[in-house]
Amino acid sequence: MANRTDRIAPSDILLFSTQRNEGVRLPYFLQYYRDMGVNHFFFVDNDSTDGSLDYLARQDDVSVWTTRASYKRARFGVDWLNWLQMRYAHGHWTLVVDPDELFLYPFCDTRPLRALTDWLDASSIKSFSAMLLDMYPKGRIDAEPYRPGQNPIEIASWFDAGNYTIKKNPKFGNLWIQGGPRARMFFADQPERAPALNKIPLVKWDRRYAYVSSTHNLLPRGLNLVYDEWGGEKASGVLLHTKFLDTFSIKAQEELERKQHYAGSKEYLAYAAGIRDNPDLWCKWSEKYINWRQLEILGLMSKGNWA
Amino acid sequence: MSVGIVMLVHTALGRAEQVARHWTRAGCPVVIHVDKSVSRKVYEGFVQSVSDVPEILFSRRHRCEWGTWGLVAASQDASEMMLANFPDVRHVYLASGSCLPLRPVQELIDYLADRPRTDFIESATTADVPWTVGGLDHERFTMRFPFSWRKNRYLFDRFVEFQRKIGYRRRVPKGVVPHMGSQWWCLTRQTLSAILQDPERTRYDAYFRHVWIPDESYFQTLSRLYSTNIESRSLTLSKFDFQGKPHIFYDDHLQLLRRSDCFVARKIWPHAERLYQAFLTDPDGAMSRQEPNPGKIDRIFAKAVDRRTRGRAGLYMQSRYPNPGWENGVTAAKYSVFQGFSELFQDFEAWLARATGAQVHGHLFAPERAEFAGGQTIINGALPDTALLRDANPRAFLTNLLWNTRGERQCFQFGPRDNVKINRQIAEDPNAQVSVITGAWAVPLFKSNANFADIRAEAAALQKIESKMLDELRSPYSKARIRIWTMAEFIESPMEPLQVIIDEIGHKSLRRLAEAPLMEDLTGFGQFLQNLKNQGMHPYLMGDFPVDPIPKLHGARPRKPYLVKK
């Protein structure tokens, strides 16, 4: 639709995303990552009908492709992005995030993203993990409508601080993290089905690399070793996941009808059921988001040896 | 008399130019060495850009790969050029392109003018330095290193191994005692020229050319031969991480650097606009006239290294998932596990909470749900009481609970009815304090109204499970503080063990326990055990109970539950 990749400089930081009818989120999303220091955006638009495709095509720093093909058949968008990354991202630091994910890294309030990538380069680190942290409002999810351009954290400002469980995935060497409000509310009776929260969104891309399932794990396996096994902490960030806004119920219904999601859309089935019964994810022990330092103290992310 | 700056540059030439101009403005001549890997075009552009400053010269270019001779050769050439072209220079300061002067240059000039014969170079014998990378300290002087550590690590390591095996040793030149230290030094003309004009220099150079990381040892060693007054420290503030890479300073370090009182800091991130602005523009950067003291910065970077190498005890997260045995603390804090107490005593949990002030949970691993203190269904960190979620990863459940509640002592009840998969992990955790009254699970059975056949089956099952739990606790791998009593032993004199346990929890009052928990009425318990025996089950974990009367019960008030008094 719009290919502006000729404007990419060799040291640019690139962002890749798939989107479908996320028009309401895009203005804030683009602004957030531009401020962080992302130089160019790549979108794969999956058959949007809300005008978001045109909106994206008008942005100077966005290249956008469109497809009507099945999200599911493309392994939930991974194949589309892998292809684009192979083609355009070789040698660049790349961030792969969804439109409802806001990336945080240590010192993100005082240092641009390039400070992080330069440091990672100097430390010979090729991949950087950022766990998905589900954010939710206090009260009903649809209580406060989200306006375009608004910081979604103003509404969904709460999270679960300490109910995450970790296992190692022997096949790819990545950690498999589950927990948070979705496990607690929607998957209490089938914990093993709860969605994976481990993500490795920031990678110094090489055309030989590939994401396997979403950004949960990569090949070659070495890229998944974003954790220290000898007691220390590697540096890591967080993806604030702002799925639970008023837009969610509609989305859940739609996704259920399209049946384009993982494991027979089990996740969305569980949501639909959960949403009907009790839409309040908030509990007495929910933590209100302040900044990355708070998340660091809580042990959700780490500065590692970056100081 | 003045200070001359030798500057080694390989990237961010714009910043190097900025700093070089800053030095010359204060009257310090600068000789710049640009790495040969910088393209000719870029290099010439750079030379051109500072051609308006006569005090900036460029020395012959060498290829400077980390850890190789190139860096020394570059320093030698540039220093010679400095000494030859600027006869007024008394001290030569070796800096890199990413160094930033923090205090007004005049202060450095004054400082050095007051110490005209002092050489500032960190220089220690190999036996005394803890910070060698790759574990090579003395060996870097006695082996050969034809393979690049960065690019060809495998061959580098194999070749070192090979030399170790065959016992290869190079001869260190006579009179030379290897010293090492920071590569950023400041030497007097006297010392520096003595090193550079030494008749033996070709011999030394030939030797050091094949030493590993010679830039950390060449001047550090040779200055020991000539200097009359070595002050073994670097004037350049430079912090290293656990891999020996320098820490980088960013805009948000501004206040920290202001307070550091150091003359020069490295390394500065090239895009740290605020730092360059603050330290290069105005001379009244408001640094006080004091001896350099990087101590304040030390703490912050030492902490970073500690976090990277040891991490936070008891934390399991996306970037910290230690292998078994490498946790530096399996759990975040000390905690107490009680087995059999809430069965033997009425209202034990409330009593324990009063006596210790700790948070006392019921059976956290009960089959129905996690019995959090105060009947809560969800607790710190939004940890829910759902049994299924907990049992999907009981270990994570426990470590999460202890991490979430750090600062508050946790106690919980445990027993053979619970999910006992966690038992082994508790036994192997030095933070756990485990107290077990064996066989006390029989008390609720004794009190229950169930059919005896069911009781018998249940008793047999529980005894089997508890017996296995005890084996785990008594295993040689156990690291917990473990105390085990049989029930008979315990009720013989309950107060003493209780006092010991409470003391170990280490809470507030040093008073002896005033109030004791109320013990269940055990009248007929001996007969109950005998009945089990008569049914062919053999209850043994509770110790010996005579059939009747039960031991140590006072005849006066046999029907009432009794209060244990000291």
PDB file of C-alpha atoms in Angstrom, chain B residues 395-530:
ATOM      1  CA  ARG B 395       7.077 -24.065  43.711  1.00  0.00           C
ATOM      2  CA  ALA B 396       6.303 -20.801  41.930  1.00  0.00           C
ATOM      3  CA  PHE B 397       3.342 -20.343  44.245  1.00  0.00           C
ATOM      4  CA  LEU B 398       5.594 -20.513  47.303  1.00  0.00           C
ATOM      5  CA  THR B 399       8.395 -18.364  45.888  1.00  0.00           C
ATOM      6  CA  ASN B 400       5.833 -15.808  44.692  1.00  0.00           C
ATOM      7  CA  LEU B 401       4.186 -15.647  48.107  1.00  0.00           C
ATOM      8  CA  LEU B 402       7.501 -15.075  49.836  1.00  0.00           C
ATOM      9  CA  TRP B 403       8.655 -12.525  47.271  1.00  0.00           C
ATOM     10  CA  ASN B 404       5.371 -10.620  47.428  1.00  0.00           C
ATOM     11  CA  THR B 405       5.380 -10.424  51.223  1.00  0.00           C
ATOM     12  CA  ARG B 406       9.044  -9.607  51.771  1.00  0.00           C
ATOM     13  CA  GLY B 407       9.460  -7.719  55.004  1.00  0.00           C
ATOM     14  CA  GLU B 408       6.786  -9.700  56.800  1.00  0.00           C
ATOM     15  CA  ARG B 409       7.507 -13.102  58.323  1.00  0.00           C
ATOM     16  CA  GLN B 410       5.345 -15.850  56.829  1.00  0.00           C
ATOM     17  CA  CYS B 411       4.183 -18.971  58.674  1.00  0.00           C
ATOM     18  CA  PHE B 412       1.938 -21.675  57.339  1.00  0.00           C
ATOM     19  CA  GLN B 413       0.512 -25.064  58.248  1.00  0.00           C
ATOM     20  CA  PHE B 414       1.412 -28.137  56.322  1.00  0.00           C
ATOM     21  CA  GLY B 415       0.627 -31.821  56.521  1.00  0.00           C
ATOM     22  CA  PRO B 416       0.126 -35.099  54.719  1.00  0.00           C
ATOM     23  CA  ARG B 417      -3.356 -34.094  53.521  1.00  0.00           C
ATOM     24  CA  ASP B 418      -1.828 -31.229  51.524  1.00  0.00           C
ATOM     25  CA  ASN B 419      -0.103 -31.115  48.169  1.00  0.00           C
ATOM     26  CA  VAL B 420       3.148 -32.610  49.415  1.00  0.00           C
ATOM     27  CA  LYS B 421       5.046 -32.212  46.145  1.00  0.00           C
ATOM     28  CA  ILE B 422       6.440 -29.007  47.582  1.00  0.00           C
ATOM     29  CA  ASN B 423       7.851 -30.787  50.651  1.00  0.00           C
ATOM     30  CA  ARG B 424      11.188 -31.608  49.121  1.00  0.00           C
ATOM     31  CA  GLN B 425      11.762 -28.040  47.962  1.00  0.00           C
ATOM     32  CA  ILE B 426      10.984 -26.751  51.428  1.00  0.00           C
ATOM     33  CA  ALA B 427      13.413 -29.253  52.936  1.00  0.00           C
ATOM     34  CA  GLU B 428      16.180 -28.065  50.649  1.00  0.00           C
ATOM     35  CA  ASP B 429      15.589 -24.377  51.319  1.00  0.00           C
ATOM     36  CA  PRO B 430      17.851 -22.821  53.979  1.00  0.00           C
ATOM     37  CA  ASN B 431      15.187 -20.160  54.541  1.00  0.00           C
ATOM     38  CA  ALA B 432      12.677 -22.692  55.793  1.00  0.00           C
ATOM     39  CA  GLN B 433      12.165 -23.445  59.453  1.00  0.00           C
ATOM     40  CA  VAL B 434      10.206 -26.669  59.602  1.00  0.00           C
ATOM     41  CA  SER B 435       8.613 -28.009  62.774  1.00  0.00           C
ATOM     42  CA  VAL B 436       6.846 -31.324  62.643  1.00  0.00           C
ATOM     43  CA  ILE B 437       4.781 -33.165  65.236  1.00  0.00           C
ATOM     44  CA  THR B 438       4.574 -36.563  63.648  1.00  0.00           C
ATOM     45  CA  GLY B 439       1.317 -38.439  63.804  1.00  0.00           C
ATOM     46  CA  ALA B 440      -0.763 -35.415  64.803  1.00  0.00           C
ATOM     47  CA  TRP B 441      -2.868 -35.897  61.674  1.00  0.00           C
ATOM     48  CA  ALA B 442      -4.519 -38.673  63.693  1.00  0.00           C
ATOM     49  CA  VAL B 443      -6.137 -36.189  66.058  1.00  0.00           C
ATOM     50  CA  PRO B 444      -8.742 -34.854  63.595  1.00  0.00           C
ATOM     51  CA  LEU B 445      -9.493 -38.450  62.631  1.00  0.00           C
ATOM     52  CA  PHE B 446      -9.892 -39.316  66.270  1.00  0.00           C
ATOM     53  CA  LYS B 447     -12.275 -36.388  66.686  1.00  0.00           C
ATOM     54  CA  SER B 448     -14.157 -37.079  63.504  1.00  0.00           C
ATOM     55  CA  ASN B 449     -17.475 -38.729  63.197  1.00  0.00           C
ATOM     56  CA  ALA B 450     -16.565 -40.932  60.254  1.00  0.00           C
ATOM     57  CA  ASN B 451     -16.981 -44.657  59.973  1.00  0.00           C
ATOM     58  CA  PHE B 452     -14.095 -46.479  61.464  1.00  0.00           C
ATOM     59  CA  ALA B 453     -13.296 -48.347  58.267  1.00  0.00           C
ATOM     60  CA  ASP B 454     -12.882 -45.011  56.477  1.00  0.00           C
ATOM     61  CA  ILE B 455     -10.807 -43.676  59.340  1.00  0.00           C
ATOM     62  CA  ARG B 456      -8.578 -46.665  59.164  1.00  0.00           C
ATOM     63  CA  ALA B 457      -8.020 -46.275  55.437  1.00  0.00           C
ATOM     64  CA  GLU B 458      -7.380 -42.547  55.790  1.00  0.00           C
ATOM     65  CA  ALA B 459      -4.963 -43.108  58.676  1.00  0.00           C
ATOM     66  CA  ALA B 460      -3.016 -45.650  56.712  1.00  0.00           C
ATOM     67  CA  ALA B 461      -2.760 -43.302  53.736  1.00  0.00           C
ATOM     68  CA  LEU B 462      -1.742 -40.284  55.783  1.00  0.00           C
ATOM     69  CA  GLN B 463       0.855 -42.231  57.719  1.00  0.00           C
ATOM     70  CA  LYS B 464       2.388 -43.460  54.505  1.00  0.00           C
ATOM     71  CA  ILE B 465       2.571 -39.956  53.095  1.00  0.00           C
ATOM     72  CA  GLU B 466       3.986 -38.451  56.260  1.00  0.00           C
ATOM     73  CA  SER B 467       6.575 -41.151  56.517  1.00  0.00           C
ATOM     74  CA  LYS B 468       7.775 -40.271  53.026  1.00  0.00           C
ATOM     75  CA  MET B 469       7.777 -36.579  53.944  1.00  0.00           C
ATOM     76  CA  LEU B 470       9.978 -37.345  56.937  1.00  0.00           C
ATOM     77  CA  ASP B 471      12.405 -39.204  54.703  1.00  0.00           C
ATOM     78  CA  GLU B 472      12.647 -36.105  52.529  1.00  0.00           C
ATOM     79  CA  LEU B 473      13.216 -33.883  55.529  1.00  0.00           C
ATOM     80  CA  ARG B 474      15.927 -36.173  56.842  1.00  0.00           C
ATOM     81  CA  SER B 475      17.680 -36.488  53.504  1.00  0.00           C
ATOM     82  CA  PRO B 476      21.325 -35.416  53.376  1.00  0.00           C
ATOM     83  CA  TYR B 477      20.331 -32.681  50.901  1.00  0.00           C
ATOM     84  CA  SER B 478      18.125 -30.945  53.424  1.00  0.00           C
ATOM     85  CA  LYS B 479      19.181 -27.419  54.223  1.00  0.00           C
ATOM     86  CA  ALA B 480      16.165 -26.217  56.156  1.00  0.00           C
ATOM     87  CA  ARG B 481      16.149 -25.800  59.928  1.00  0.00           C
ATOM     88  CA  ILE B 482      14.153 -28.905  60.763  1.00  0.00           C
ATOM     89  CA  ARG B 483      12.748 -30.092  64.079  1.00  0.00           C
ATOM     90  CA  ILE B 484      10.763 -33.290  64.399  1.00  0.00           C
ATOM     91  CA  TRP B 485       8.970 -34.623  67.458  1.00  0.00           C
ATOM     92  CA  THR B 486       6.649 -37.540  67.795  1.00  0.00           C
ATOM     93  CA  MET B 487       3.309 -36.495  69.142  1.00  0.00           C
ATOM     94  CA  ALA B 488       3.917 -38.402  72.364  1.00  0.00           C
ATOM     95  CA  GLU B 489       7.230 -36.635  72.838  1.00  0.00           C
ATOM     96  CA  PHE B 490       5.735 -33.263  72.156  1.00  0.00           C
ATOM     97  CA  ILE B 491       2.847 -33.380  74.560  1.00  0.00           C
ATOM     98  CA  GLU B 492       5.202 -34.538  77.274  1.00  0.00           C
ATOM     99  CA  SER B 493       6.423 -30.942  77.583  1.00  0.00           C
ATOM    100  CA  PRO B 494       4.982 -28.714  74.852  1.00  0.00           C
ATOM    101  CA  MET B 495       6.156 -25.358  76.141  1.00  0.00           C
ATOM    102  CA  GLU B 496       9.864 -25.787  75.612  1.00  0.00           C
ATOM    103  CA  PRO B 497       9.759 -26.612  71.920  1.00  0.00           C
ATOM    104  CA  LEU B 498       7.175 -23.885  71.364  1.00  0.00           C
ATOM    105  CA  GLN B 499       9.427 -21.375  73.056  1.00  0.00           C
ATOM    106  CA  VAL B 500      12.377 -22.428  70.892  1.00  0.00           C
ATOM    107  CA  ILE B 501      10.368 -22.114  67.693  1.00  0.00           C
ATOM    108  CA  ILE B 502       8.979 -18.733  68.633  1.00  0.00           C
ATOM    109  CA  ASP B 503      12.411 -17.455  69.596  1.00  0.00           C
ATOM    110  CA  GLU B 504      13.785 -18.543  66.276  1.00  0.00           C
ATOM    111  CA  ILE B 505      11.129 -16.602  64.429  1.00  0.00           C
ATOM    112  CA  GLY B 506      12.861 -13.872  66.314  1.00  0.00           C
ATOM    113  CA  HIS B 507      10.085 -11.506  67.017  1.00  0.00           C
ATOM    114  CA  LYS B 508       9.738  -8.622  69.434  1.00  0.00           C
ATOM    115  CA  SER B 509       9.378  -9.647  73.061  1.00  0.00           C
ATOM    116  CA  LEU B 510      12.158 -11.347  74.912  1.00  0.00           C
ATOM    117  CA  ARG B 511       9.614 -12.372  77.458  1.00  0.00           C
ATOM    118  CA  ARG B 512       8.841 -15.986  77.969  1.00  0.00           C
ATOM    119  CA  LEU B 513       5.579 -17.105  76.474  1.00  0.00           C
ATOM    120  CA  ALA B 514       2.802 -16.055  78.768  1.00  0.00           C
ATOM    121  CA  GLU B 515      -0.031 -17.642  76.933  1.00  0.00           C
ATOM    122  CA  ALA B 516      -0.024 -21.166  75.628  1.00  0.00           C
ATOM    123  CA  PRO B 517      -2.200 -22.590  72.864  1.00  0.00           C
ATOM    124  CA  LEU B 518      -5.060 -24.738  73.893  1.00  0.00           C
ATOM    125  CA  MET B 519      -4.447 -28.433  73.343  1.00  0.00           C
ATOM    126  CA  GLU B 520      -7.145 -30.689  72.052  1.00  0.00           C
ATOM    127  CA  ASP B 521      -8.660 -33.022  74.596  1.00  0.00           C
ATOM    128  CA  LEU B 522      -6.872 -36.277  74.024  1.00  0.00           C
ATOM    129  CA  THR B 523      -8.815 -38.450  76.394  1.00  0.00           C
ATOM    130  CA  GLY B 524      -9.304 -41.752  74.696  1.00  0.00           C
ATOM    131  CA  PHE B 525      -6.685 -41.100  72.026  1.00  0.00           C
ATOM    132  CA  GLY B 526      -4.636 -44.061  73.251  1.00  0.00           C
ATOM    133  CA  GLN B 527      -7.636 -46.303  72.909  1.00  0.00           C
ATOM    134  CA  PHE B 528      -8.254 -44.860  69.441  1.00  0.00           C
ATOM    135  CA  LEU B 529      -4.765 -45.834  68.369  1.00  0.00           C
ATOM    136  CA  GLN B 530      -5.257 -49.244  69.905  1.00  0.00           C
TER     137      GLN B 530
END
